[in-house]
Amino acid sequence: MWFANRHNEDPGHPEIFNPLPEEALAALLTVTENTIDEYLTGIRTENEYRPVYETHLRSLQEFREHTAKYNLLDKILTRMHNVGRFHSGAQPITTAPTSVMSKDVLDAALKE
């Protein structure tokens, strides 16, 4: 399960899951659609959902192309990663490096 806790693979591997891959969002949309279908009928099915997954993935790719000017899909996928990471209890990823040297040390180095 994605982002179930901070020990899952997703929070520990931001290089893979940040931003959340399009394929992961397509899978989430497919699972949601399957769950709704089963809830509406009251019957658990073994339907093949690969075509549904492929349709969701194609839609996401078209959405990416259509909104490329705004980089919208990456913003959404990054937000989903950050929210999932937060709820897993994992530490936030710092985007800006933090200096371990004081300002005085840096000033002294510049004077040399």
PDB file of C-alpha atoms in Angstrom:
ATOM      1  CA  MET A   1       0.000   0.000   0.000  1.00  0.00           C
ATOM      2  CA  TRP A   2       1.410   3.365  -0.984  1.00  0.00           C
ATOM      3  CA  PHE A   3       2.324   5.800   1.772  1.00  0.00           C
ATOM      4  CA  ALA A   4       0.792   3.562   4.468  1.00  0.00           C
ATOM      5  CA  ASN A   5       3.581   4.592   6.829  1.00  0.00           C
ATOM      6  CA  ARG A   6       7.039   6.090   6.728  1.00  0.00           C
ATOM      7  CA  HIS A   7       8.630   2.637   6.358  1.00  0.00           C
ATOM      8  CA  ASN A   8       6.929   1.921   3.019  1.00  0.00           C
ATOM      9  CA  GLU A   9       8.976   2.129  -0.149  1.00  0.00           C
ATOM     10  CA  ASP A  10       7.411   5.356  -1.433  1.00  0.00           C
ATOM     11  CA  PRO A  11       8.550   7.765   1.307  1.00  0.00           C
ATOM     12  CA  GLY A  12      11.972   6.123   1.312  1.00  0.00           C
ATOM     13  CA  HIS A  13      12.510   6.552  -2.423  1.00  0.00           C
ATOM     14  CA  PRO A  14      11.565  10.086  -3.476  1.00  0.00           C
ATOM     15  CA  GLU A  15      13.787   9.682  -6.544  1.00  0.00           C
ATOM     16  CA  ILE A  16      11.170   7.208  -7.853  1.00  0.00           C
ATOM     17  CA  PHE A  17       7.937   8.549  -6.370  1.00  0.00           C
ATOM     18  CA  ASN A  18       8.434  12.322  -6.468  1.00  0.00           C
ATOM     19  CA  PRO A  19       6.514  13.369  -8.388  1.00  0.00           C
ATOM     20  CA  LEU A  20       4.091  10.468  -8.204  1.00  0.00           C
ATOM     21  CA  PRO A  21       4.403   8.582 -11.527  1.00  0.00           C
ATOM     22  CA  GLU A  22       1.581   9.009 -14.039  1.00  0.00           C
ATOM     23  CA  GLU A  23       1.254   5.223 -14.059  1.00  0.00           C
ATOM     24  CA  ALA A  24       0.570   5.239 -10.313  1.00  0.00           C
ATOM     25  CA  LEU A  25      -2.187   7.843 -10.691  1.00  0.00           C
ATOM     26  CA  ALA A  26      -3.689   5.853 -13.582  1.00  0.00           C
ATOM     27  CA  ALA A  27      -3.653   2.747 -11.353  1.00  0.00           C
ATOM     28  CA  LEU A  28      -5.349   4.677  -8.519  1.00  0.00           C
ATOM     29  CA  LEU A  29      -8.035   5.925 -10.903  1.00  0.00           C
ATOM     30  CA  THR A  30      -8.554   2.374 -12.212  1.00  0.00           C
ATOM     31  CA  VAL A  31      -8.886   0.916  -8.705  1.00  0.00           C
ATOM     32  CA  THR A  32     -11.352   3.668  -7.829  1.00  0.00           C
ATOM     33  CA  GLU A  33     -13.417   2.943 -10.930  1.00  0.00           C
ATOM     34  CA  ASN A  34     -13.388  -0.795 -10.175  1.00  0.00           C
ATOM     35  CA  THR A  35     -14.473  -0.169  -6.581  1.00  0.00           C
ATOM     36  CA  ILE A  36     -17.341   2.074  -7.680  1.00  0.00           C
ATOM     37  CA  ASP A  37     -18.443  -0.491 -10.280  1.00  0.00           C
ATOM     38  CA  GLU A  38     -18.499  -3.243  -7.651  1.00  0.00           C
ATOM     39  CA  TYR A  39     -20.262  -1.029  -5.114  1.00  0.00           C
ATOM     40  CA  LEU A  40     -22.999  -0.115  -7.598  1.00  0.00           C
ATOM     41  CA  THR A  41     -23.708  -3.722  -8.537  1.00  0.00           C
ATOM     42  CA  GLY A  42     -23.001  -5.261  -5.144  1.00  0.00           C
ATOM     43  CA  ILE A  43     -21.064  -7.973  -6.945  1.00  0.00           C
ATOM     44  CA  ARG A  44     -17.329  -8.545  -6.811  1.00  0.00           C
ATOM     45  CA  THR A  45     -16.120  -9.062 -10.346  1.00  0.00           C
ATOM     46  CA  GLU A  46     -12.998 -10.408 -11.948  1.00  0.00           C
ATOM     47  CA  ASN A  47     -13.338  -8.021 -14.885  1.00  0.00           C
ATOM     48  CA  GLU A  48     -10.265  -7.162 -16.866  1.00  0.00           C
ATOM     49  CA  TYR A  49      -9.473  -3.521 -16.129  1.00  0.00           C
ATOM     50  CA  ARG A  50      -6.371  -3.181 -18.312  1.00  0.00           C
ATOM     51  CA  PRO A  51      -8.319  -1.228 -20.984  1.00  0.00           C
ATOM     52  CA  VAL A  52      -9.621   1.096 -18.251  1.00  0.00           C
ATOM     53  CA  TYR A  53      -6.071   1.609 -16.936  1.00  0.00           C
ATOM     54  CA  GLU A  54      -4.772   2.307 -20.450  1.00  0.00           C
ATOM     55  CA  THR A  55      -7.585   4.820 -21.023  1.00  0.00           C
ATOM     56  CA  HIS A  56      -6.745   6.640 -17.779  1.00  0.00           C
ATOM     57  CA  LEU A  57      -3.052   6.672 -18.679  1.00  0.00           C
ATOM     58  CA  ARG A  58      -3.806   8.038 -22.159  1.00  0.00           C
ATOM     59  CA  SER A  59      -6.063  10.713 -20.637  1.00  0.00           C
ATOM     60  CA  LEU A  60      -3.307  11.779 -18.251  1.00  0.00           C
ATOM     61  CA  GLN A  61      -0.817  12.000 -21.123  1.00  0.00           C
ATOM     62  CA  GLU A  62      -3.283  14.103 -23.139  1.00  0.00           C
ATOM     63  CA  PHE A  63      -3.876  16.295 -20.081  1.00  0.00           C
ATOM     64  CA  ARG A  64      -0.089  16.729 -19.733  1.00  0.00           C
ATOM     65  CA  GLU A  65       0.221  17.793 -23.368  1.00  0.00           C
ATOM     66  CA  HIS A  66      -2.764  20.141 -23.210  1.00  0.00           C
ATOM     67  CA  THR A  67      -1.556  21.864 -20.018  1.00  0.00           C
ATOM     68  CA  ALA A  68       2.197  21.691 -20.744  1.00  0.00           C
ATOM     69  CA  LYS A  69       2.438  25.483 -20.682  1.00  0.00           C
ATOM     70  CA  TYR A  70       1.468  25.422 -16.990  1.00  0.00           C
ATOM     71  CA  ASN A  71       3.268  22.191 -16.004  1.00  0.00           C
ATOM     72  CA  LEU A  72      -0.014  21.332 -14.309  1.00  0.00           C
ATOM     73  CA  LEU A  73       0.191  17.532 -14.185  1.00  0.00           C
ATOM     74  CA  ASP A  74       3.640  17.591 -12.565  1.00  0.00           C
ATOM     75  CA  LYS A  75       2.333  20.058  -9.977  1.00  0.00           C
ATOM     76  CA  ILE A  76      -0.604  17.756  -9.204  1.00  0.00           C
ATOM     77  CA  LEU A  77       1.614  14.656  -9.021  1.00  0.00           C
ATOM     78  CA  THR A  78       4.138  16.442  -6.795  1.00  0.00           C
ATOM     79  CA  ARG A  79       1.335  17.614  -4.508  1.00  0.00           C
ATOM     80  CA  MET A  80      -0.030  14.061  -4.297  1.00  0.00           C
ATOM     81  CA  HIS A  81       3.447  12.815  -3.360  1.00  0.00           C
ATOM     82  CA  ASN A  82       3.899  15.504  -0.710  1.00  0.00           C
ATOM     83  CA  VAL A  83       0.477  14.912   0.855  1.00  0.00           C
ATOM     84  CA  GLY A  84       1.013  11.141   0.840  1.00  0.00           C
ATOM     85  CA  ARG A  85       4.442  11.583   2.376  1.00  0.00           C
ATOM     86  CA  PHE A  86       3.028  13.877   5.078  1.00  0.00           C
ATOM     87  CA  HIS A  87       0.279  11.420   6.001  1.00  0.00           C
ATOM     88  CA  SER A  88       2.757   8.533   6.110  1.00  0.00           C
ATOM     89  CA  GLY A  89       4.619  10.300   8.902  1.00  0.00           C
ATOM     90  CA  ALA A  90       7.836  10.578   6.879  1.00  0.00           C
ATOM     91  CA  GLN A  91      10.054  13.596   7.299  1.00  0.00           C
ATOM     92  CA  PRO A  92       9.566  16.333   4.681  1.00  0.00           C
ATOM     93  CA  ILE A  93      12.087  16.493   1.879  1.00  0.00           C
ATOM     94  CA  THR A  94      14.007  19.743   2.027  1.00  0.00           C
ATOM     95  CA  THR A  95      14.229  21.290  -1.389  1.00  0.00           C
ATOM     96  CA  ALA A  96      16.799  23.894  -0.427  1.00  0.00           C
ATOM     97  CA  PRO A  97      20.145  22.821   0.965  1.00  0.00           C
ATOM     98  CA  THR A  98      20.730  23.984   4.504  1.00  0.00           C
ATOM     99  CA  SER A  99      24.059  25.517   5.385  1.00  0.00           C
ATOM    100  CA  VAL A 100      26.018  23.930   8.195  1.00  0.00           C
ATOM    101  CA  MET A 101      28.338  26.928   8.456  1.00  0.00           C
ATOM    102  CA  SER A 102      27.454  30.084  10.277  1.00  0.00           C
ATOM    103  CA  LYS A 103      27.314  33.413   8.478  1.00  0.00           C
ATOM    104  CA  ASP A 104      30.448  34.521  10.359  1.00  0.00           C
ATOM    105  CA  VAL A 105      32.433  31.533   9.076  1.00  0.00           C
ATOM    106  CA  LEU A 106      31.297  32.226   5.515  1.00  0.00           C
ATOM    107  CA  ASP A 107      32.213  35.927   5.842  1.00  0.00           C
ATOM    108  CA  ALA A 108      35.672  35.003   7.176  1.00  0.00           C
ATOM    109  CA  ALA A 109      36.212  32.627   4.245  1.00  0.00           C
ATOM    110  CA  LEU A 110      35.306  35.383   1.790  1.00  0.00           C
ATOM    111  CA  LYS A 111      37.870  37.734   3.333  1.00  0.00           C
ATOM    112  CA  GLU A 112      40.702  35.234   2.797  1.00  0.00           C
TER     113      GLU A 112
END
